[in-house]
Backbone as numpy.savetxt, mean C-alpha at the origin, in Angstrom:
# Nx Ny Nz CAx CAy CAz Cx Cy Cz
27.80 -7.43 -26.12 27.87 -5.80 -26.82 26.42 -5.35 -26.89
26.05 -3.91 -26.52 24.81 -3.72 -26.56 24.69 -3.07 -27.98
23.46 -2.64 -28.23 23.57 -2.06 -29.34 22.78 -0.28 -29.07
22.16 -0.58 -27.80 21.28 0.88 -27.59 22.56 1.63 -26.82
22.06 2.92 -26.56 22.89 3.77 -26.13 23.34 3.43 -24.71
24.30 3.95 -24.00 23.95 3.67 -22.90 23.40 4.42 -21.63
22.44 3.61 -20.86 21.61 3.64 -19.84 20.22 4.50 -20.82
20.21 4.15 -22.15 18.88 4.70 -22.86 17.68 3.94 -22.08
17.43 2.41 -21.46 16.29 1.77 -21.38 16.18 1.59 -20.01
17.22 1.96 -19.04 17.25 1.89 -17.90 16.47 2.94 -16.83
15.92 2.88 -15.75 15.15 3.97 -15.13 16.60 4.87 -14.71
16.05 6.13 -14.58 17.28 7.08 -13.71 17.07 6.43 -12.37
18.46 6.38 -11.48 18.72 6.37 -10.37 18.55 7.52 -9.19
18.55 8.84 -9.73 18.39 9.93 -8.91 17.26 10.40 -8.46
16.01 9.79 -9.44 15.05 10.27 -8.69 13.94 9.67 -8.04
13.35 9.69 -7.02 12.35 8.98 -6.09 11.02 8.55 -6.62
10.48 8.04 -6.37 8.96 7.33 -6.96 7.96 8.38 -5.84
7.20 8.54 -6.90 6.06 9.53 -6.29 5.31 8.63 -5.25
4.84 8.92 -4.06 4.25 8.37 -3.24 2.99 7.64 -3.64
2.14 8.50 -4.76 0.99 7.88 -5.34 1.14 7.04 -6.25
2.49 6.53 -6.11 2.49 5.46 -7.25 2.88 3.82 -6.54
3.24 4.60 -5.57 3.58 3.06 -4.55 2.43 2.20 -3.84
1.19 3.01 -4.13 0.26 1.89 -3.21 -0.53 1.16 -4.47
-0.46 0.20 -4.50 -1.22 -0.81 -5.03 -2.67 -1.33 -5.22
-3.62 -0.32 -4.19 -4.87 -0.79 -4.30 -5.49 -0.75 -5.62
-6.36 -1.52 -6.13 -7.04 -1.28 -7.06 -8.13 -0.91 -7.24
-9.08 -0.78 -6.30 -10.05 0.14 -6.00 -10.88 -1.10 -5.31
-10.52 -2.22 -5.47 -11.80 -3.07 -4.61 -11.77 -2.94 -3.49
-13.04 -3.63 -2.45 -13.72 -3.12 -1.03 -12.20 -3.52 -0.41
-12.01 -2.78 1.04 -10.81 -3.21 1.73 -11.44 -3.77 2.91
-10.94 -4.93 3.63 -11.88 -5.35 4.38 -11.12 -4.91 5.90
-11.84 -5.51 6.62 -10.81 -5.46 7.73 -9.91 -6.14 8.02
-9.75 -7.64 7.48 -8.46 -8.34 7.52 -7.51 -7.48 7.05
-7.59 -6.79 5.59 -6.51 -6.01 5.19 -5.70 -5.12 6.24
-6.75 -4.98 6.87 -6.37 -3.42 7.92 -5.65 -4.03 8.77
-5.92 -5.35 9.40 -5.01 -5.58 10.62 -3.59 -6.21 9.62
-4.05 -6.69 8.78 -2.45 -7.50 8.26 -1.79 -6.04 7.75
-2.34 -5.21 7.15 -1.20 -3.91 7.00 -0.49 -2.94 7.79
-1.40 -3.71 9.20 -0.78 -2.84 10.50 0.29 -3.57 11.09
-0.06 -5.09 10.82 1.23 -5.82 11.39 0.76 -6.44 12.40
-0.62 -6.36 12.57 -1.09 -7.19 13.90 -1.48 -8.88 13.53
-1.74 -9.33 14.85 -2.36 -10.94 14.09 -3.85 -10.33 14.40
-4.55 -11.74 13.39 -5.94 -11.43 13.17 -6.59 -11.94 14.53
-7.14 -11.29 15.45 -7.87 -11.99 16.34 -9.22 -10.82 16.42
-10.15 -11.71 17.12 -11.35 -10.73 17.09 -11.32 -9.45 17.85
-10.32 -9.00 18.66 -10.12 -7.45 19.38 -9.54 -6.99 18.15
-8.60 -7.36 17.19 -8.18 -6.75 16.02 -9.07 -6.60 15.12
-9.70 -7.54 14.72 -10.77 -7.30 13.49 -11.94 -6.14 14.02
-12.25 -6.21 15.66 -13.37 -5.20 16.03 -12.54 -3.82 15.63
-10.71 -3.58 15.84 -10.75 -2.65 15.83 -10.18 -1.94 14.53
-10.27 -2.85 13.46 -10.06 -2.22 11.91 -11.23 -1.98 11.62
-12.43 -2.64 11.97 -13.88 -2.38 11.86 -14.06 -0.69 12.08
-13.72 -0.67 13.14 -14.11 0.96 13.43 -13.14 1.86 12.64
-12.04 1.38 12.35 -11.27 1.99 12.00 -11.42 2.13 10.28
-12.16 1.51 9.77 -12.79 1.59 8.25 -14.22 2.40 8.42
-14.47 2.23 9.62 -15.71 2.96 9.44 -15.66 4.39 9.80
-14.59 4.63 10.80 -14.11 6.17 10.50 -13.57 6.72 9.20
-12.45 5.87 8.96 -11.55 6.52 7.80 -11.74 6.31 6.30
-12.77 5.24 6.45 -12.83 4.50 5.05 -12.04 3.70 4.35
-11.56 3.60 3.11 -10.64 2.81 2.50 -9.11 3.61 2.53
-9.00 4.67 2.98 -7.88 5.63 3.36 -7.45 4.97 4.51
-7.98 4.19 5.24 -7.35 3.65 6.85 -6.37 2.49 6.15
-6.59 1.89 4.87 -5.25 1.31 4.64 -4.53 2.05 4.02
-4.70 2.78 3.00 -3.54 3.68 2.63 -2.52 4.18 3.53
-3.14 4.50 5.07 -2.31 5.46 6.20 -1.41 4.51 6.71
-1.78 3.00 6.30 -0.86 2.27 7.22 -0.08 1.22 6.44
0.26 2.01 4.89 1.13 1.41 4.10 2.15 2.40 4.16
3.32 1.95 3.83 4.59 2.82 3.80 4.18 3.61 2.31
């Protein structure tokens, strides 16, 4: 038997989580390996070079663009 009102401590199921809260980057540097893995590709010399170019062009936001 619960002593709290029904649903008082449970989050509402009818609201979506804002996109800004879904990303978990903690302000640390983003590595080319992070970008490759977030893209779902295998770590190879070719994909690491691709990730380095992407980071150079887009900065840390490159990782955020790959994450859902």
